[in-house]
Coordinates of C-alpha atoms in Angstrom, one line a residue:
M30 CA 228.0 -86.4 24.6
R31 CA 227.4 -87.7 21.1
R32 CA 228.0 -85.1 18.4
L33 CA 224.8 -83.8 16.8
Q34 CA 224.3 -84.8 13.2
K35 CA 224.0 -82.0 10.6
R36 CA 221.1 -82.4 8.2
P37 CA 220.3 -80.6 5.0
G38 CA 218.7 -77.2 5.5
G39 CA 220.8 -76.3 8.5
I40 CA 218.9 -78.5 11.0
H41 CA 221.2 -80.0 13.7
R42 CA 219.6 -82.8 15.6
T43 CA 219.9 -86.5 16.1
N44 CA 217.6 -89.0 14.5
L45 CA 215.9 -91.3 17.0
Y46 CA 214.4 -93.4 14.3
R47 CA 217.7 -94.6 12.8
R48 CA 219.0 -96.3 15.9
G49 CA 217.7 -99.3 17.8
R50 CA 216.0 -99.3 21.2
R51 CA 219.4 -99.5 23.0
G52 CA 221.5 -97.7 20.4
G53 CA 223.5 -100.2 18.4
R54 CA 223.6 -100.4 14.6
Q55 CA 221.9 -98.1 12.3
L56 CA 218.8 -99.3 10.5
S57 CA 218.5 -100.0 6.8
Q58 CA 216.2 -97.9 4.7
D59 CA 213.5 -100.6 4.7
E60 CA 213.7 -101.0 8.5
L61 CA 213.6 -97.2 8.9
T62 CA 210.5 -97.0 6.7
S63 CA 208.7 -99.7 8.6
R64 CA 209.6 -98.0 11.9
L65 CA 208.3 -94.6 10.7
L66 CA 205.0 -96.2 9.6
Q67 CA 204.5 -97.9 13.0
S68 CA 205.5 -94.8 15.1
P69 CA 202.8 -93.6 17.5
Q70 CA 203.6 -90.1 16.5
L71 CA 202.4 -90.8 12.9
A72 CA 199.4 -93.0 13.7
A73 CA 196.5 -91.9 11.6
G74 CA 194.0 -91.7 14.4
N75 CA 196.3 -89.6 16.6
A76 CA 197.9 -87.2 14.1
A77 CA 194.7 -86.4 12.2
G78 CA 192.8 -84.6 15.1
W79 CA 195.5 -84.2 17.8
P80 CA 198.8 -83.4 16.2
L81 CA 200.3 -81.8 19.4
L82 CA 199.5 -84.7 21.6
S83 CA 200.9 -87.1 18.9
A84 CA 204.1 -85.1 18.7
C85 CA 204.6 -85.6 22.5
L86 CA 204.3 -89.4 22.4
S87 CA 207.3 -91.7 22.2
P88 CA 208.7 -92.1 18.6
L89 CA 208.7 -95.9 19.0
P90 CA 206.0 -98.2 20.4
L91 CA 206.3 -99.1 24.1
A92 CA 207.9 -102.4 24.9
R93 CA 206.6 -105.1 27.2
E94 CA 208.6 -103.9 30.2
D95 CA 207.3 -100.3 29.7
R96 CA 203.7 -101.5 29.8
E97 CA 204.5 -103.6 32.9
W98 CA 205.8 -100.4 34.6
I99 CA 202.5 -98.6 33.7
W100 CA 200.5 -101.5 35.0
A101 CA 202.4 -101.6 38.3
N102 CA 202.7 -97.8 39.0
G103 CA 199.9 -96.1 37.0
D104 CA 197.2 -96.2 39.6
E105 CA 199.7 -94.9 42.2
I106 CA 200.4 -91.8 40.1
K107 CA 196.8 -91.2 39.2
E108 CA 195.8 -91.5 42.9
G109 CA 198.4 -89.0 43.8
L110 CA 197.1 -86.6 41.1
G111 CA 193.5 -87.2 42.0
L112 CA 193.0 -88.7 38.6
L113 CA 192.3 -92.4 39.4
M114 CA 190.5 -93.2 36.1
A115 CA 188.0 -95.8 35.3
E116 CA 186.7 -96.5 31.8
G117 CA 183.0 -96.3 31.7
G118 CA 180.3 -96.5 29.0
D119 CA 180.4 -92.7 28.4
G120 CA 184.1 -92.3 28.3
W121 CA 186.7 -91.7 31.0
E122 CA 185.7 -90.2 34.4
A123 CA 187.6 -89.6 37.6
V124 CA 186.8 -91.8 40.6
G125 CA 188.2 -92.6 44.0
Q126 CA 190.6 -90.1 45.4
G127 CA 190.1 -86.5 44.2
S128 CA 188.5 -83.2 44.9
G129 CA 185.0 -84.1 43.7
F130 CA 185.2 -81.7 40.7
W131 CA 185.7 -84.6 38.3
A132 CA 183.9 -87.3 40.1
G133 CA 180.3 -86.1 39.6
E134 CA 177.8 -87.0 42.3
E135 CA 179.0 -88.4 45.6
G136 CA 179.0 -92.2 45.8
E137 CA 180.1 -92.8 42.2
G138 CA 183.3 -94.6 41.6
E139 CA 185.0 -97.9 42.5
E140 CA 183.7 -100.0 45.4
E141 CA 186.1 -100.9 48.1
E142 CA 186.0 -103.7 50.6
W143 CA 185.6 -102.4 54.2
G144 CA 184.9 -105.7 55.9
S145 CA 181.3 -106.0 57.0
G146 CA 178.6 -104.1 55.3
D147 CA 177.1 -102.7 58.5
E148 CA 180.2 -100.9 59.5
Y149 CA 180.5 -99.4 56.0
E150 CA 176.9 -98.1 56.1
E151 CA 177.4 -96.5 59.5
E152 CA 180.5 -94.7 58.4
E153 CA 178.9 -93.6 55.1
E154 CA 175.9 -92.1 57.0
E155 CA 178.1 -90.1 59.4
G156 CA 180.2 -88.8 56.5
E157 CA 177.1 -87.7 54.6
E158 CA 175.7 -85.7 57.6
D159 CA 179.1 -84.0 58.2
G160 CA 179.7 -83.0 54.6
E161 CA 176.1 -81.9 53.7
E162 CA 176.8 -78.2 54.4
E163 CA 180.1 -78.2 52.5
E164 CA 178.4 -79.8 49.4
E165 CA 175.8 -77.1 49.3
E166 CA 178.5 -74.4 49.4
E167 CA 180.6 -75.9 46.6
E168 CA 177.6 -77.1 44.5
G169 CA 178.0 -74.1 42.1
L170 CA 181.7 -74.5 41.5
T171 CA 181.4 -78.3 41.3
Q172 CA 178.8 -78.0 38.6
R173 CA 180.9 -75.5 36.6
F174 CA 184.0 -77.6 37.0
G175 CA 182.1 -80.7 36.1
E176 CA 180.9 -79.2 32.8
L177 CA 184.5 -78.5 31.9
S178 CA 185.4 -82.1 32.9
Q179 CA 182.8 -83.5 30.6
R180 CA 184.0 -81.3 27.7
F181 CA 187.6 -82.2 28.0
A182 CA 187.5 -85.8 29.3
S183 CA 184.4 -87.7 28.2
R184 CA 184.1 -85.7 25.0
G185 CA 187.8 -85.0 24.6
S186 CA 188.0 -87.0 21.3
G187 CA 185.5 -84.6 19.7
F188 CA 187.4 -81.4 19.9
R189 CA 190.5 -79.8 18.4
Y190 CA 193.0 -77.5 20.0
G191 CA 193.3 -73.8 19.6
R192 CA 189.7 -72.6 18.8
E193 CA 188.1 -70.0 21.0
G194 CA 189.1 -69.8 24.7
G195 CA 192.3 -70.1 26.6
A196 CA 195.4 -72.0 25.8
G197 CA 194.9 -75.7 25.7
E198 CA 191.1 -75.6 25.6
M199 CA 189.8 -78.0 23.1
E200 CA 186.9 -76.5 21.3
G201 CA 185.8 -76.6 17.7
E202 CA 184.4 -79.1 15.2
E203 CA 184.1 -82.7 16.2
V204 CA 186.5 -85.3 14.8
R205 CA 184.5 -88.2 13.7
G206 CA 185.5 -91.5 12.1
E207 CA 184.0 -93.0 9.0
E208 CA 181.1 -94.5 10.8
G209 CA 180.3 -91.4 12.8
E210 CA 182.0 -92.5 16.0
D211 CA 184.8 -90.7 17.8
S212 CA 188.1 -91.8 16.2
F213 CA 190.4 -91.0 19.0
N214 CA 190.1 -90.2 22.7
P215 CA 193.0 -88.2 24.2
A216 CA 192.4 -89.6 27.6
S217 CA 193.4 -93.0 26.3
K218 CA 197.0 -91.7 26.1
L219 CA 197.1 -90.5 29.7
D220 CA 198.9 -93.7 30.9
E221 CA 201.6 -93.3 28.3
L222 CA 202.0 -89.6 29.0
L223 CA 202.3 -90.2 32.8
Y224 CA 204.9 -92.9 32.1
L225 CA 206.9 -90.6 29.9
S226 CA 206.7 -87.9 32.6
Y227 CA 209.0 -90.0 34.8
M228 CA 211.5 -90.7 32.1
H229 CA 214.0 -88.0 33.1
R230 CA 217.7 -88.2 32.0
D231 CA 218.8 -89.9 35.3
Q232 CA 216.4 -92.8 35.1
P233 CA 218.3 -96.1 35.1
D234 CA 217.9 -98.9 32.6
K235 CA 215.6 -96.9 30.4
S236 CA 215.8 -96.4 26.6
R237 CA 217.2 -93.3 25.2
F238 CA 214.1 -92.6 23.1
L239 CA 212.0 -92.7 26.2
K240 CA 214.1 -90.1 27.9
V241 CA 214.0 -87.8 24.8
A242 CA 210.2 -88.1 24.7
G243 CA 210.0 -87.3 28.5
S244 CA 212.2 -84.2 27.9
R245 CA 210.0 -83.0 25.1
L246 CA 207.0 -83.3 27.3
A247 CA 208.8 -81.3 30.0
F248 CA 209.7 -78.7 27.4
L249 CA 206.1 -78.1 26.7
G250 CA 205.0 -78.2 30.3
G251 CA 207.3 -75.4 31.3
F252 CA 205.6 -73.0 29.0
V253 CA 202.1 -74.2 30.0
L254 CA 203.0 -73.6 33.6
E255 CA 204.2 -70.0 32.9
L256 CA 201.1 -69.1 30.9
A257 CA 198.7 -70.6 33.6
L258 CA 200.4 -68.5 36.3
A259 CA 200.4 -65.4 34.1
E260 CA 196.7 -65.6 33.4
M261 CA 195.8 -66.3 37.1
L262 CA 198.0 -63.5 38.5
L263 CA 196.7 -60.9 36.1
Q264 CA 193.2 -61.6 37.1
C265 CA 193.7 -62.1 40.8
Y266 CA 196.0 -59.1 41.3
P267 CA 194.7 -56.5 38.9
R268 CA 196.3 -53.5 40.7
E269 CA 199.7 -54.9 41.2
P270 CA 202.5 -53.8 38.8
V271 CA 203.8 -56.4 36.4
A272 CA 207.2 -56.5 38.1
S273 CA 205.5 -57.8 41.2
L274 CA 203.6 -60.3 39.2
R275 CA 206.7 -61.6 37.6
E276 CA 208.3 -61.9 41.0
R277 CA 205.4 -64.0 42.3
A278 CA 205.5 -66.2 39.3
K279 CA 209.2 -66.7 39.6
E280 CA 208.9 -67.9 43.2
L281 CA 205.9 -70.2 42.4
G282 CA 207.9 -71.8 39.6
N283 CA 211.2 -72.0 41.4
K284 CA 212.8 -75.4 40.8
R285 CA 213.8 -75.7 44.5
R286 CA 210.1 -76.1 45.4
F287 CA 209.4 -79.0 43.1
P288 CA 211.0 -81.8 45.2
P289 CA 208.9 -81.1 48.3
L290 CA 205.8 -80.6 46.2
L291 CA 206.2 -84.0 44.7
S292 CA 206.8 -85.5 48.1
Q293 CA 203.7 -83.9 49.6
A294 CA 201.6 -85.4 46.8
G295 CA 203.2 -88.8 47.2
L296 CA 204.7 -88.8 43.7
D297 CA 208.4 -88.8 44.6
R298 CA 209.0 -92.5 45.0
L299 CA 209.3 -93.2 41.3
V300 CA 211.6 -90.2 40.6
F301 CA 214.7 -92.0 41.9
P302 CA 213.7 -95.7 42.2
G303 CA 215.8 -98.7 43.0
A304 CA 219.6 -98.4 43.1
L305 CA 219.5 -94.8 42.0
L306 CA 217.8 -93.9 45.2
M307 CA 221.2 -94.4 47.0
R308 CA 222.7 -91.5 45.1
A309 CA 219.6 -89.4 45.1
P310 CA 219.6 -86.1 47.1
S311 CA 219.5 -86.4 50.9
N312 CA 215.9 -85.2 51.4
L313 CA 214.4 -87.9 49.1
R314 CA 216.5 -90.7 50.9
Q315 CA 215.2 -89.4 54.2
L316 CA 211.7 -89.2 53.0
A317 CA 211.9 -92.9 52.0
A318 CA 213.2 -93.8 55.5
K319 CA 211.4 -91.2 57.6
G320 CA 209.7 -94.0 59.5
S321 CA 213.0 -95.3 60.9
A322 CA 214.6 -94.0 64.1
H323 CA 217.7 -93.0 62.2
A324 CA 216.0 -90.4 60.0
R325 CA 217.8 -87.1 60.0
P326 CA 216.3 -83.6 59.5
L327 CA 215.5 -82.8 55.9
Q328 CA 218.2 -81.0 53.9
P329 CA 217.9 -78.8 50.9
A330 CA 217.7 -80.7 47.6
T331 CA 220.8 -80.9 45.4
A332 CA 220.9 -79.6 41.9
G333 CA 220.5 -83.1 40.4
C334 CA 217.3 -83.7 42.4
Q335 CA 215.9 -80.3 41.4
L336 CA 216.4 -80.9 37.7
A337 CA 214.9 -84.3 37.9
A338 CA 211.9 -83.1 40.0
K339 CA 211.4 -80.1 37.7
S340 CA 211.3 -82.4 34.7
V341 CA 208.7 -84.7 36.3
F342 CA 206.7 -81.8 37.6
T343 CA 206.4 -79.9 34.3
S344 CA 205.8 -83.2 32.4
L345 CA 202.8 -83.9 34.6
I346 CA 201.5 -80.4 33.9
A347 CA 201.9 -81.0 30.2
S348 CA 200.1 -84.4 30.4
A349 CA 197.1 -82.7 32.1
Y350 CA 197.2 -79.9 29.5
L351 CA 197.1 -82.3 26.6
T352 CA 194.4 -84.6 27.9
R353 CA 192.1 -82.3 30.0
G354 CA 192.9 -78.7 29.2
M355 CA 193.9 -75.7 31.3
P356 CA 191.3 -76.1 34.1
E357 CA 193.0 -79.4 35.0
V358 CA 196.4 -77.6 35.1
Y359 CA 195.0 -75.2 37.7
R360 CA 193.6 -78.0 39.8
L361 CA 197.0 -79.8 39.8
L362 CA 198.9 -76.7 40.7
F363 CA 196.8 -75.3 43.5
E364 CA 194.8 -78.4 44.9
V365 CA 197.1 -81.4 44.4
F366 CA 200.5 -79.7 44.8
G367 CA 199.2 -76.9 47.1
L368 CA 200.8 -73.8 45.6
D369 CA 199.8 -70.6 47.4
P370 CA 200.5 -67.3 45.7
D371 CA 199.6 -65.4 49.0
H372 CA 202.3 -67.2 51.0
P373 CA 204.8 -64.8 52.6
D374 CA 207.6 -66.4 50.6
M375 CA 205.7 -65.7 47.4
R376 CA 205.1 -62.0 48.0
P377 CA 207.2 -59.4 46.2
K378 CA 210.3 -58.4 48.1
I379 CA 210.0 -54.8 47.0
E380 CA 206.9 -52.8 47.6
R381 CA 205.9 -51.0 44.4
V382 CA 203.3 -48.3 43.7
R383 CA 199.9 -49.8 43.2
D384 CA 197.4 -48.4 40.6
E385 CA 194.4 -47.0 42.4
D386 CA 192.4 -46.3 39.2
F387 CA 189.0 -47.9 39.0
L388 CA 188.6 -51.4 37.8
H389 CA 186.0 -53.4 35.8
A390 CA 183.0 -54.6 37.9
E391 CA 184.2 -58.3 37.6
L392 CA 187.6 -57.5 39.1
D393 CA 186.6 -54.9 41.7
G394 CA 185.5 -56.4 45.0
N395 CA 186.5 -59.6 46.7
P396 CA 189.8 -61.1 45.5
L397 CA 189.6 -63.9 43.0
T398 CA 190.9 -67.4 43.7
W399 CA 192.3 -70.1 41.4
R400 CA 188.9 -71.8 41.3
D401 CA 187.3 -68.6 39.9
V402 CA 189.9 -68.4 37.2
A403 CA 189.7 -72.1 36.3
C404 CA 185.9 -72.3 36.3
Y405 CA 185.3 -69.0 34.5
Q406 CA 183.2 -69.0 31.4
S407 CA 182.5 -65.8 29.4
P408 CA 178.9 -64.7 29.3
P409 CA 176.9 -65.8 26.3
D410 CA 176.9 -62.3 24.8
S411 CA 180.6 -61.7 25.5
L412 CA 182.6 -60.1 22.7
F413 CA 185.9 -61.9 23.7
P414 CA 187.0 -65.4 24.4
N415 CA 187.9 -64.5 28.0
F416 CA 186.0 -61.4 28.9
R417 CA 187.6 -61.0 32.4
L418 CA 191.1 -61.4 31.2
F419 CA 190.6 -58.6 28.6
H420 CA 189.5 -56.2 31.3
A421 CA 192.4 -57.3 33.6
C422 CA 194.9 -56.2 30.9
V423 CA 193.0 -53.2 29.4
P424 CA 191.9 -50.7 32.1
P425 CA 188.5 -49.1 31.6
G426 CA 190.1 -45.6 31.7
M427 CA 191.6 -46.2 28.2
S428 CA 188.4 -44.9 26.8
R429 CA 189.7 -41.4 27.5
F430 CA 192.2 -41.8 24.6
R431 CA 189.6 -42.1 21.9
G432 CA 190.2 -39.5 19.3
S433 CA 193.8 -38.9 20.4
D434 CA 196.6 -37.9 18.0
W435 CA 197.8 -41.5 17.8
M436 CA 194.5 -42.6 16.4
H437 CA 194.6 -40.0 13.6
R438 CA 198.3 -40.6 12.9
S439 CA 199.0 -44.3 13.3
L440 CA 195.8 -46.3 13.8
E441 CA 195.1 -46.9 10.1
A442 CA 198.7 -48.0 9.4
A443 CA 198.7 -50.4 12.4
L444 CA 195.4 -52.0 11.4
R445 CA 196.6 -52.4 7.8
A446 CA 199.8 -54.1 8.9
L447 CA 198.0 -56.5 11.2
A448 CA 195.0 -57.1 8.9
W449 CA 192.6 -56.1 11.7
P450 CA 189.7 -56.1 12.4
R451 CA 189.2 -59.8 11.7
P452 CA 185.9 -61.1 10.2
A453 CA 183.1 -61.5 12.7
E454 CA 181.9 -64.9 13.7
A455 CA 178.6 -66.2 12.3
G456 CA 175.7 -64.9 14.3
M457 CA 177.4 -61.8 15.7
S458 CA 175.2 -58.7 15.2
P459 CA 176.5 -55.5 13.6
E460 CA 176.2 -53.7 16.9
A461 CA 178.3 -56.3 18.8
K462 CA 180.9 -56.3 16.0
Q463 CA 181.2 -52.5 16.3
R464 CA 181.6 -52.7 20.1
R465 CA 184.3 -55.4 19.7
N466 CA 186.2 -53.3 17.2
E467 CA 186.1 -50.3 19.5
D468 CA 187.5 -52.3 22.4
M469 CA 190.1 -53.8 20.0
V470 CA 191.3 -50.4 19.0
M471 CA 191.8 -49.5 22.7
A472 CA 193.9 -52.7 23.2
L473 CA 195.9 -51.9 20.1
Q474 CA 196.6 -48.4 21.2
L475 CA 197.7 -49.7 24.6
C476 CA 200.3 -51.9 22.9
F477 CA 202.1 -48.7 21.7
L478 CA 202.1 -46.7 24.9
H479 CA 205.5 -46.8 26.5
P480 CA 205.5 -46.8 30.4
S481 CA 207.4 -43.4 30.4
L482 CA 204.3 -41.5 29.3
H483 CA 201.7 -42.1 32.2
R484 CA 203.6 -44.2 34.8
A485 CA 203.4 -41.4 37.4
E486 CA 199.6 -40.9 37.2
H487 CA 198.3 -44.2 35.9
P488 CA 200.8 -47.1 36.0
R489 CA 198.5 -49.4 34.0
F490 CA 198.3 -47.0 31.0
C491 CA 201.1 -48.8 29.2
Y492 CA 201.8 -52.1 27.5
D493 CA 203.3 -53.9 30.5
R494 CA 200.4 -56.2 31.2
L495 CA 199.8 -57.1 27.6
E496 CA 203.6 -57.6 27.1
Y497 CA 203.6 -60.0 30.1
L498 CA 200.7 -62.1 28.7
G499 CA 201.9 -61.9 25.1
Q500 CA 205.4 -63.2 26.0
K501 CA 203.9 -66.3 27.7
I502 CA 201.4 -67.1 24.9
Q503 CA 204.0 -66.7 22.1
D504 CA 206.4 -68.9 24.0
L505 CA 203.8 -71.6 24.3
I506 CA 202.7 -71.4 20.6
L507 CA 206.2 -71.5 19.3
A508 CA 207.0 -74.5 21.5
E509 CA 203.9 -76.3 20.2
N510 CA 205.0 -75.5 16.6
L511 CA 208.5 -76.7 17.1
L512 CA 207.3 -80.0 18.6
Q513 CA 205.1 -80.7 15.7
S514 CA 207.6 -79.6 13.1
H515 CA 210.5 -81.7 14.5
L516 CA 209.2 -85.0 15.8
D517 CA 212.6 -86.5 16.6
A518 CA 214.4 -83.4 17.9
P519 CA 215.9 -83.6 21.4
I520 CA 215.3 -81.0 24.1
L521 CA 218.7 -79.2 23.7
W522 CA 218.0 -78.5 20.0
L523 CA 214.4 -77.4 20.7
A524 CA 215.4 -75.1 23.5
D525 CA 218.2 -73.5 21.6
R526 CA 215.9 -73.0 18.5
H527 CA 213.2 -71.5 20.7
T528 CA 215.6 -69.1 22.4
K529 CA 217.1 -67.9 19.1
L530 CA 213.7 -67.2 17.5
L531 CA 212.2 -65.2 20.4
R532 CA 215.2 -63.3 21.9
N533 CA 214.8 -59.5 22.3
R534 CA 216.8 -58.4 19.3
T535 CA 215.0 -61.0 17.1
C536 CA 211.6 -59.8 18.3
G537 CA 212.6 -56.2 17.7
R538 CA 213.7 -57.1 14.2
Y539 CA 210.3 -58.7 13.4
L540 CA 208.6 -55.5 14.5
R541 CA 210.9 -53.1 12.6
A542 CA 210.5 -55.2 9.4
S543 CA 206.7 -54.5 9.5
G544 CA 207.3 -50.8 10.1
L545 CA 205.2 -50.7 13.3
H546 CA 208.1 -49.4 15.5
E547 CA 207.5 -45.9 14.1
H548 CA 204.2 -45.8 15.9
V549 CA 205.4 -46.3 19.4
E550 CA 204.5 -43.4 21.7
L551 CA 207.4 -42.3 23.9
S552 CA 208.1 -39.4 26.3
D553 CA 210.4 -36.6 25.1
E554 CA 213.2 -37.7 27.3
V555 CA 213.1 -41.4 26.2
K556 CA 212.5 -40.6 22.5
Q557 CA 216.0 -39.4 21.9
Y558 CA 217.5 -42.3 23.7
F559 CA 215.3 -44.7 21.7
Y560 CA 216.8 -43.6 18.4
A561 CA 220.4 -43.3 19.7
N562 CA 220.7 -46.7 21.5
K563 CA 220.2 -49.8 19.5
K564 CA 219.9 -52.1 22.5
F565 CA 217.2 -50.0 24.1
Q566 CA 215.4 -49.9 20.7
N567 CA 215.4 -53.7 20.7
L568 CA 214.0 -53.8 24.2
V569 CA 211.1 -51.5 23.4
S570 CA 210.4 -53.0 20.0
G571 CA 210.4 -56.5 21.5
A572 CA 208.0 -55.4 24.2
V573 CA 205.6 -53.9 21.7
F574 CA 205.9 -57.1 19.6
Q575 CA 204.9 -59.2 22.6
A576 CA 202.1 -56.8 23.6
L577 CA 200.6 -57.2 20.1
H578 CA 200.4 -61.0 20.7
G579 CA 198.8 -60.4 24.1
A580 CA 196.2 -58.1 22.5
A581 CA 195.5 -60.6 19.8
Y582 CA 195.1 -63.4 22.4
I583 CA 192.5 -61.5 24.6
V584 CA 190.5 -60.1 21.6
Y585 CA 190.5 -62.9 19.1
G586 CA 191.9 -66.0 20.8
K587 CA 194.9 -68.3 20.3
P588 CA 194.4 -68.9 16.6
E589 CA 194.9 -65.2 15.9
V590 CA 198.2 -65.2 17.7
R591 CA 199.4 -68.1 15.5
R592 CA 198.3 -66.1 12.4
L593 CA 200.3 -63.0 13.6
M594 CA 203.4 -65.1 14.5
F595 CA 203.6 -67.2 11.4
G596 CA 201.6 -65.3 8.8
I597 CA 202.4 -61.7 9.5
F598 CA 205.8 -61.7 11.2
E599 CA 206.9 -65.0 9.6
I600 CA 208.6 -66.4 12.7
D601 CA 210.6 -69.6 11.9
G602 CA 210.1 -69.1 8.2
G603 CA 206.3 -68.8 8.5
T604 CA 205.8 -72.5 9.1
M605 CA 202.6 -72.9 11.0
H606 CA 200.9 -76.0 12.4
T607 CA 197.3 -75.8 13.5
T608 CA 196.8 -77.6 16.8

């Protein structure tokens, strides 16, 4: 392994721009300047409105052989993902294979040759009669999913990241060119992102800068996957303890499941192509020859296959997140790849006590599905970006703590340290602003309730659920910030930097520097241990630190989490990039 170069300021990483496509000699200063100006990451149209997407592109323009690979295999990948794209007059829309959520009305898309026209008409009429009832049942969900598709795909060039809504949702002011037209369409980079998704470290005859770009994409996709699962599990299982939710998420994201998931979707052929297939794991070799009479039973995938499949899987998730938003991530996970959180293998191994306290009306009743989570839109008069996620994390019974000793003793200091409440949006009435501030105070108090206080009577009256959500959202935001700050950093340096900035003792140090650790409510037995044991103090302080980010996310949205991380707690020196 080549030694990492040490740069001024304590930054250790290699510089992809200084070497040629295949390594070789170092470039001169003039050649380096020319390469920087021609880099897709620094293109004016990309970096101006879409800095995160630009940071995930390759540092050098694609060569002719790279575009030939995209031309030969791009449609196969899109067909496996249900994203066979066609460029139309109003932008990009999904056609052909797919679930119907992105395709619009039935019958739209590419025309295929079926032989004689009479046979095609007879088959089409039979298919319409059989599927008429199913279309009526799914009409509501299709319409809601179609609206999200139009917002992210056909109008994707007109939105920025990180406004109101969940992670990855592109809402905000439109990005227009000088003549009033859209200056950049994120869907136009889908081919390049899908190509980089297959550039794992074991790909033969591929440039080093392509593999680094693929690893950076996989780095982002891993955190997107964790946040998507966290949001879905919190809403679909509102009574389950957080320990059970973490166990489900761990099984759903287990790297051993990625090779068969890619095989079921027909996306495994390009993971180990050509000569490398001969030293690929046994199950992929047998899948390639399963039609022969000498095919053996499938064997568990080896470690090398699992790492390569995990890199491709998470990179595909990141590509969907960057171009179409979080709803498309859910569609890939549960429709294309077929993840099932209710499968017996995904269920918690240990039965834990479930909270039987009452729930909000939107969560009480029939269990939610992934489509309900992906298609959900807050009511027009909602006080929060995701109304249902707020009530999944903050139980309605928290209203009984209004006027408690904590509010008289610590509320004012906590609000002053966080600069809360934030200014209201334009058009919000004073009554709505007051109600939102009251609910914000309940979420804030929940961040400081240790599980030792009310676990016996009410397991949800603690910061566990907010901590779980806050951990995932802060991981994703820091990953996005690192990718934009260090355009040529390899995956090893990014992962090491990310771990050092968000480990337990570091998060505890951030909270203690603000003085908020003094307001944590503990039971009498735990309080003495808290001040005597430094390691336990780091664990509790780090949990409160993550819970505060979870509360900021459900009350004010993703931009507020960025402000807390880089403006209040000054993580990574306070360097913030708005995506």
